[in-house]
XYZ file of C-alpha atoms in Angstrom:
413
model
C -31.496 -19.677 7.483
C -29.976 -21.798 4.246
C -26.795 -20.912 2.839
C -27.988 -19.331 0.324
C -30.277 -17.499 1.652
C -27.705 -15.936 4.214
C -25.425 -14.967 0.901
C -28.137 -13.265 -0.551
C -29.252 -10.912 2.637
C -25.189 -10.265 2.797
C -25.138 -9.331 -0.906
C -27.816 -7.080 -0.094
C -26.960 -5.087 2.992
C -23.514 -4.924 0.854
C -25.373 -2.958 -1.976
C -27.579 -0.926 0.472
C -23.986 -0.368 2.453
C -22.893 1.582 -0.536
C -25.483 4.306 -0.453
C -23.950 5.538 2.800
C -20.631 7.623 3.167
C -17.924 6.115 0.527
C -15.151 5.504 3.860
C -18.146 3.411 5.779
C -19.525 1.716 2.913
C -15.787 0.635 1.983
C -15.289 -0.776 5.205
C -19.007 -2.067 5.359
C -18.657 -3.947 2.332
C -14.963 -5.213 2.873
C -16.423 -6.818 6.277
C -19.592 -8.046 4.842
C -17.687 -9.149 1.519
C -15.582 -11.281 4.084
C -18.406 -12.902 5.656
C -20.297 -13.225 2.559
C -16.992 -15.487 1.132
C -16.811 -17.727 3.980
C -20.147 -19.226 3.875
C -20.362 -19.353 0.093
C -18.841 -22.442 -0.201
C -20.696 -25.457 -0.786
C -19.947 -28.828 0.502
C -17.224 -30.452 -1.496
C -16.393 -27.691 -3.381
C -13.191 -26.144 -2.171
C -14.731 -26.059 1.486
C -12.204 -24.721 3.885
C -10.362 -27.278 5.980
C -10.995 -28.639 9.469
C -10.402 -25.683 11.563
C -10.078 -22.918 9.182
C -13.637 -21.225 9.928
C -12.025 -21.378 13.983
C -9.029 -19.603 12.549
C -10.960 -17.311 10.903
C -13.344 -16.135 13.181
C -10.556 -15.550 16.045
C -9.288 -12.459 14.109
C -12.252 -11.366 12.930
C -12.041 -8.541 15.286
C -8.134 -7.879 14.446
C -9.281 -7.878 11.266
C -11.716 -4.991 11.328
C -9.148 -2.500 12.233
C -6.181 -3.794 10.647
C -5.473 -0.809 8.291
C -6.083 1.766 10.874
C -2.452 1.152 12.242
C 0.432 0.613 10.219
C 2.968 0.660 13.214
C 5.207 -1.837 14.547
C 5.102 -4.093 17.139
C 6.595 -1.537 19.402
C 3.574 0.882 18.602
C 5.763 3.231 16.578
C 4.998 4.746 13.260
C 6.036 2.794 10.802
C 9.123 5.098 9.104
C 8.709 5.307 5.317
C 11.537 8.241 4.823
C 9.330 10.907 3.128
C 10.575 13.370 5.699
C 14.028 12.395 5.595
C 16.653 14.687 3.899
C 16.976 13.156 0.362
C 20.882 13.209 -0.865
C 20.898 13.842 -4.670
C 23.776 11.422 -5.667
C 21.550 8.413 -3.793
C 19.189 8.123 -7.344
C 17.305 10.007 -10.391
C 15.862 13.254 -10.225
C 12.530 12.912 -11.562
C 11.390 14.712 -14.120
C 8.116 15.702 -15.390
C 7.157 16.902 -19.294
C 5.756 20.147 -17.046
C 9.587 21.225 -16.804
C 9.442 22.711 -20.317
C 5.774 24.774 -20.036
C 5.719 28.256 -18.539
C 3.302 28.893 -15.817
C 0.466 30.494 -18.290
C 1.100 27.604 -20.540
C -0.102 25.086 -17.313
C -2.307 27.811 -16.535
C -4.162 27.574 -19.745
C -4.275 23.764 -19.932
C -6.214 23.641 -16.423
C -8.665 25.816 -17.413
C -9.224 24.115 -21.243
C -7.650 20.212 -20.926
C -6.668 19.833 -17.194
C -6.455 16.215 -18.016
C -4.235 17.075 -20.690
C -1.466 17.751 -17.589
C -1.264 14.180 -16.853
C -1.614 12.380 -13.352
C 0.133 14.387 -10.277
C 0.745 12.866 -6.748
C 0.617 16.307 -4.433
C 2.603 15.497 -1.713
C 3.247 12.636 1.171
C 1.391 9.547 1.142
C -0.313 10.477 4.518
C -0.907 13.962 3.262
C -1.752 14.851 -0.016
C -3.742 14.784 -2.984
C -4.046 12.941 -6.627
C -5.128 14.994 -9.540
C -6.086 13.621 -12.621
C -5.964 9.894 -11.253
C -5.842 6.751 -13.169
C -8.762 3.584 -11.721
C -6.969 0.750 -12.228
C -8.810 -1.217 -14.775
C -10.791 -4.563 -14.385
C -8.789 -7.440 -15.704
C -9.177 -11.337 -15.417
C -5.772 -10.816 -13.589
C -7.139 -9.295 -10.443
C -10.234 -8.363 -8.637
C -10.837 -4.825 -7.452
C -12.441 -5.084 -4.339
C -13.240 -1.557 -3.986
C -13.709 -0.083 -7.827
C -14.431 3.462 -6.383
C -11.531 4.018 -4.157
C -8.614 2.167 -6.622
C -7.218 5.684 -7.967
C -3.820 5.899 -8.318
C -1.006 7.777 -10.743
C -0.570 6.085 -14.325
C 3.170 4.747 -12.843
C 1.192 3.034 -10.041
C -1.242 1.127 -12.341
C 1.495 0.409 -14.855
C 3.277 -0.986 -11.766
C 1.014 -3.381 -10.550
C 0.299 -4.266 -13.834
C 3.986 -5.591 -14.552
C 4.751 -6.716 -11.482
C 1.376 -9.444 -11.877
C 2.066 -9.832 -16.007
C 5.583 -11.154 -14.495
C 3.503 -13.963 -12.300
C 1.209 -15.108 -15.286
C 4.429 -15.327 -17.358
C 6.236 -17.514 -15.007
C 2.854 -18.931 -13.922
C 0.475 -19.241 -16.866
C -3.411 -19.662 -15.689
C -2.471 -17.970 -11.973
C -5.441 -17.181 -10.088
C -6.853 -13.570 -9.319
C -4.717 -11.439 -7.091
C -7.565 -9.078 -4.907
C -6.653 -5.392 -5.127
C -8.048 -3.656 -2.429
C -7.768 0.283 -1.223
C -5.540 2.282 -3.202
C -7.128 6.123 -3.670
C -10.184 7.659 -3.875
C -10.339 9.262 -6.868
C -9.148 12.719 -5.509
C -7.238 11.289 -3.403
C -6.900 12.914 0.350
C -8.273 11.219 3.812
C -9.315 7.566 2.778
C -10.765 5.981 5.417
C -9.833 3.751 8.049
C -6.023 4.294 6.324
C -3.660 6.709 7.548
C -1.408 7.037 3.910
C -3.421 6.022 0.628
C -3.535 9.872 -0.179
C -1.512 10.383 -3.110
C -2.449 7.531 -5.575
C 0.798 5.845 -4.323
C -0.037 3.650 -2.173
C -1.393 -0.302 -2.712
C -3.612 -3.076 -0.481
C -2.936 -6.467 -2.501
C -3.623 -9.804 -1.204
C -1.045 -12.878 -1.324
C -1.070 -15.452 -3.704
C -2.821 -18.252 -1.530
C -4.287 -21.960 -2.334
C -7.918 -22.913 -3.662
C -9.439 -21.051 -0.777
C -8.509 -17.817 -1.389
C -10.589 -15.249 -0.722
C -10.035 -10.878 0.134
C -8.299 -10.601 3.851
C -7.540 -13.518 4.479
C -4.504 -14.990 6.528
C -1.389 -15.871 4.782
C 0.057 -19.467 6.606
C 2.649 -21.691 6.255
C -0.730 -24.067 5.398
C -1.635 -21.678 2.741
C 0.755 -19.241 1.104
C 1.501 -19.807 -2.292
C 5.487 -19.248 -1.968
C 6.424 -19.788 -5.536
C 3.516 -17.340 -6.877
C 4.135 -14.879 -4.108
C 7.792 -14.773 -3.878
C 7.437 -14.068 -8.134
C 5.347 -11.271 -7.759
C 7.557 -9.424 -4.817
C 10.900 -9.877 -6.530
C 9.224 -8.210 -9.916
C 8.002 -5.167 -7.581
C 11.382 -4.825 -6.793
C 13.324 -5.388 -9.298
C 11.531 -3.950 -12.250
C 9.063 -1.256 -10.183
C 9.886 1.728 -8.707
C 8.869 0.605 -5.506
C 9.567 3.037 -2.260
C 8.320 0.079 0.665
C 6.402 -2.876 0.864
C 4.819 -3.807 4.169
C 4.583 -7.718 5.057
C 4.321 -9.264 8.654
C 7.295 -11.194 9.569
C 5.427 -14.355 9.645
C 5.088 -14.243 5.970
C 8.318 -12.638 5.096
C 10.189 -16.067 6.895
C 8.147 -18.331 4.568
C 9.124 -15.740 1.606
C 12.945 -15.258 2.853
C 13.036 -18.849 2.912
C 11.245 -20.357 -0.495
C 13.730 -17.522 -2.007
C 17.105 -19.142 -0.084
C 16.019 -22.169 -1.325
C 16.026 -21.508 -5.070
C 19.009 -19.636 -4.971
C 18.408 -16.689 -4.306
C 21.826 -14.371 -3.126
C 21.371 -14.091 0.855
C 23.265 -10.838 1.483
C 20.541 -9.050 -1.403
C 17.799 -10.951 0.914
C 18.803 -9.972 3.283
C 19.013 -5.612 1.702
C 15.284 -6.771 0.708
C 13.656 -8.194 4.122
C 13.745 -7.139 7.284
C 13.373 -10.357 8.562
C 16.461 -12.268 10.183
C 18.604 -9.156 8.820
C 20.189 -6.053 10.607
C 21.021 -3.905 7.875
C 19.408 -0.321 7.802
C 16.051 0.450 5.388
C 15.038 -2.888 3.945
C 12.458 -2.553 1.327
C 10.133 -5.301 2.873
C 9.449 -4.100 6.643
C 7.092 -5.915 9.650
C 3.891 -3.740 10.211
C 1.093 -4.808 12.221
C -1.885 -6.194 10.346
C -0.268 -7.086 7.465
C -0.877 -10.902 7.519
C -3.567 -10.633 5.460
C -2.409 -7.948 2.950
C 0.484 -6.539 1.141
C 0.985 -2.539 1.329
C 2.783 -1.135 -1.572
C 4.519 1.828 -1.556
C 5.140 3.414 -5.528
C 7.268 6.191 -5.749
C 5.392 8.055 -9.211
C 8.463 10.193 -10.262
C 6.502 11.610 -12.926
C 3.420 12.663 -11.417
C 5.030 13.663 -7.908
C 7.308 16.152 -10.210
C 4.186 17.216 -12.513
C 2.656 17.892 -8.993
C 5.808 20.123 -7.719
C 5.533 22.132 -11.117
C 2.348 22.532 -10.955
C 1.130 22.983 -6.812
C 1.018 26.958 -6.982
C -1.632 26.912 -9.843
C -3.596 23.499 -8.673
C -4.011 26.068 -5.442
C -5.066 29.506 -7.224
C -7.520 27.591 -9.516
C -8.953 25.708 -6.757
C -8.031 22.203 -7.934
C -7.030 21.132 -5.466
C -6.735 22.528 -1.453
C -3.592 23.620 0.481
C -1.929 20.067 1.430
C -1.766 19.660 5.055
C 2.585 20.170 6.378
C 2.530 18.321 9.324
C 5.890 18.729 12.468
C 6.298 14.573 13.268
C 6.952 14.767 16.942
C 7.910 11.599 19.724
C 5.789 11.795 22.634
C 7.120 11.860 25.786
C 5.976 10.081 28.784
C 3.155 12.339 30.255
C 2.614 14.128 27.259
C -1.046 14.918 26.402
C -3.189 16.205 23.363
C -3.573 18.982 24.713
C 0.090 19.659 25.865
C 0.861 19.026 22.100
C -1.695 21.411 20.799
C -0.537 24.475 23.032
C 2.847 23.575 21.980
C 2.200 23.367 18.281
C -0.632 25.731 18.397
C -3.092 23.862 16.751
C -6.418 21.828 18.410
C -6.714 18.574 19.915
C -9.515 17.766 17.174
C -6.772 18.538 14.560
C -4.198 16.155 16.165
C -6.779 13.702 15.744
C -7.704 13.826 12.451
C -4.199 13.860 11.318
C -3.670 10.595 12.813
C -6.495 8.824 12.564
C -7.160 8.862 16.363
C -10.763 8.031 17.645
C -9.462 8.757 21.108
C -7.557 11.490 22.969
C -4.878 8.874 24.235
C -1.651 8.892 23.149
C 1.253 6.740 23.583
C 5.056 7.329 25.016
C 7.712 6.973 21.760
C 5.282 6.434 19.598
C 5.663 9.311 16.258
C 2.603 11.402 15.469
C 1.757 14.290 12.995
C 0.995 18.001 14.360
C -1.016 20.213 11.937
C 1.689 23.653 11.210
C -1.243 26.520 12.006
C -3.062 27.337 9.038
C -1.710 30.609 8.904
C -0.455 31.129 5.527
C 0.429 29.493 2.413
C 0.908 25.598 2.301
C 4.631 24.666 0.968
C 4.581 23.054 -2.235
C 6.008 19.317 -2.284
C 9.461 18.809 -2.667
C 11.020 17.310 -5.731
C 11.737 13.664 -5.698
C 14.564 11.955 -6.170
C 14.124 8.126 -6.693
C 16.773 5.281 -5.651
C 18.041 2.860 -7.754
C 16.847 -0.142 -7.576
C 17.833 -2.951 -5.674
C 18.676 -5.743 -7.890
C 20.432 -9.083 -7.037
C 23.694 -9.573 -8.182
C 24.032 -11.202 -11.977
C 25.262 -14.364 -10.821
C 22.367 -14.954 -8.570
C 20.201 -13.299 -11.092
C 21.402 -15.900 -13.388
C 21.240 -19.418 -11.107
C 17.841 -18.362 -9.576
C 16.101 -18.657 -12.595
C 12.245 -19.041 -11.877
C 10.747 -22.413 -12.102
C 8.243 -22.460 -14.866
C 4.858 -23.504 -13.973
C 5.416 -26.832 -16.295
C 8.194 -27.754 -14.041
C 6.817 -27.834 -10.782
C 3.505 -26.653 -9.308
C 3.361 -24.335 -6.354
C 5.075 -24.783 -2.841
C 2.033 -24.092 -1.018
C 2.580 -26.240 2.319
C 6.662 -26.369 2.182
């Protein structure tokens, strides 16, 4: 079968993909999207190098179930703080233009102009909902590779938007970032993820060479430091960003492009968790994130539109009860079914909570146990969001960006 002819039958099953169940069509068409890119390429025309198809097609399988676990390499859940108690003199207190309405005011407004309310973000990442969600839009900036399940909160879109505005202005004529999974438009369970529930939560590729194309590897051979490096520091520094997930592969080749240019190594070293021991980095190590950056927004707006709102969302049916979840370490000899007598909930639910196609679990590793439905859901708790964690002035200062006219991208070195 020609080239061609093998693009066009993947194009194809893609489209017919899409009439299935949105969570299997996504991860029909992200697979067959994949497969579809690496044989598009005609012979002298970008064509990968000597050894890159080899590469490739050794984590194919990796690849396939790459966003079902974001854990560590010791098999824990990864620990993103949304549990942890929040002290009110670490940051801001959001606040949401909901404060000043009484309850029938709200009341009124969901059942004439609910979109009038604004985005909300109900609750944690891996357990919640998004109400009046933004899509982010098309632009020749970026490529959603997923149109129908890129829902997030108005903060989120205006996020990403900055943080890649900051790249073209550095970089003019930068090629396409891919944005992949952020929520479905309700948000809730999103398939194969385990977070990606609240509109909060981002799969971006890298900034790679000629080749580019969605999922694939970042390498030493391949990563577009300069570019990359550009778009990370402007998440950080003028984003509310809660956590950024990056394998420690590609956070060396970042932690070192940014020594080089200046950058101040004790911030770097607050940023990355690579070659650094102090405690909650913003960039952390999670398995199967080669390929992909996860982005973690906190939305202080519409989490604290969602807080003032919950009770009525609930009574008017908007939205259902978010799931409250106890986040328990197993034990060595532990079973599901130990953990659902204990918690009194079902092995099924256990499952569902974390994504789990199996009924084996694993010693020290953290899961979620359903609370018993019993009752009224809590609402979600207010947020209070950090300041940000910006390099020091000096630094700021000497490691000004090099503008594309000055040099061209370090993409090997």
């Amino acid at each position: 079968m020609g080239r061609s002819t093998l693009l066009s039958v993947l194009c194809a099953l893609v489209l017919a993909g899409c009439a299935g169940s949105a969570p299997e069509a996504a991860r029909s068409k992200d697979r067959l999207l994949r497969v579809a890119a690496s044989v598009s390429t005609e012979p002298g025309a970008g064509a990968p190098a000597p050894g890159a198809a080899a590469e490739d097609a050794a984590h194919e399988h990796e690849h396939e179930h790459e966003h079902e676990d974001e854990v560590d390499e010791d098999g824990a859940e990864v620990d993103d703080g949304l549990d942890l108690p929040v002290d009110p003199g670490a940051g801001t207190r959001a606040h949401s233009p909901l404060a000043a309405m009484t309850e029938a005011q709200i009341e009124e407004l969901l059942a004439k102009d609910p979109a009038a309310l604004g985005p909300m973000s109900v609750g944690a990442t891996n357990a919640g909902a998004l109400f009046n969600g933004v899509r982010m839009p098309e632009s020749d900036r970026w490529e959603l590779v997923d149109p129908g399940h890129a829902w997030g909160t108005r903060e989120t879109v205006d996020a990403l938007d900055r943080a890649i505005a900051e790249v073209h202005r550095q970089f003019p004529g930068s090629p396409k970032l891919y944005i992949g999974h952020i929520s479905a438009r309700d948000g809730g369970r999103l398939s194969p993820h385990k977070s990606h529930q609240a509109g909060r939560d981002v799969d971006i590729s890298y900034f790679l060479d000629a080749r580019h194309r969605w999922y694939q590897r970042a390498t030493a051979a391949n990563l577009d430091r300069e570019r990359t490096w550009a778009f990370v520091r402007a998440l950080i520094t003028e984003t509310d960003v809660e956590l950024i997930l990056i394998d420690s592969s590609v956070q060396r080749l970042l932690k070192e492009h940014a020594l080089k240019i200046g950058e101040d190594k004790d911030w770097l070293d607050e940023v990355f968790q690579y070659g650094s021991r102090k405690a909650r980095p913003l960039i952390r190590h999670a398995r199967g994130h080669a390929n992909h950056i996860h982005i973690r927004f906190y939305s202080p707006v519409a989490q604290e539109s969602a807080v003032r709102a919950y009770p009525l969302l609930v009574k008017r049916g908007a939205i259902k009860p978010t799931a409250q979840y106890v986040r328990h370490t197993a034990k060595k000899g532990q079973t599901l079914g130990s953990l659902a007598r204990q918690y009194g909930t079902t092995v099924e639910a256990i499952k569902r909570a974390n994504g789990l196609r199996s009924t084996a679990i694993q010693a020290k590793r953290v899961y979620n146990i359903p609370r018993p439905s019993s009752g009224p859901a809590a609402p979600p708790k207010h947020v209070v969001v950090p300041p940000r964690r910006l390099p020091p002035p000096r630094a700021a200062e000497a490691s000004r960006p090099v503008r594309h006219e000055e040099a061209g991208p370090a993409l090997g070195g």
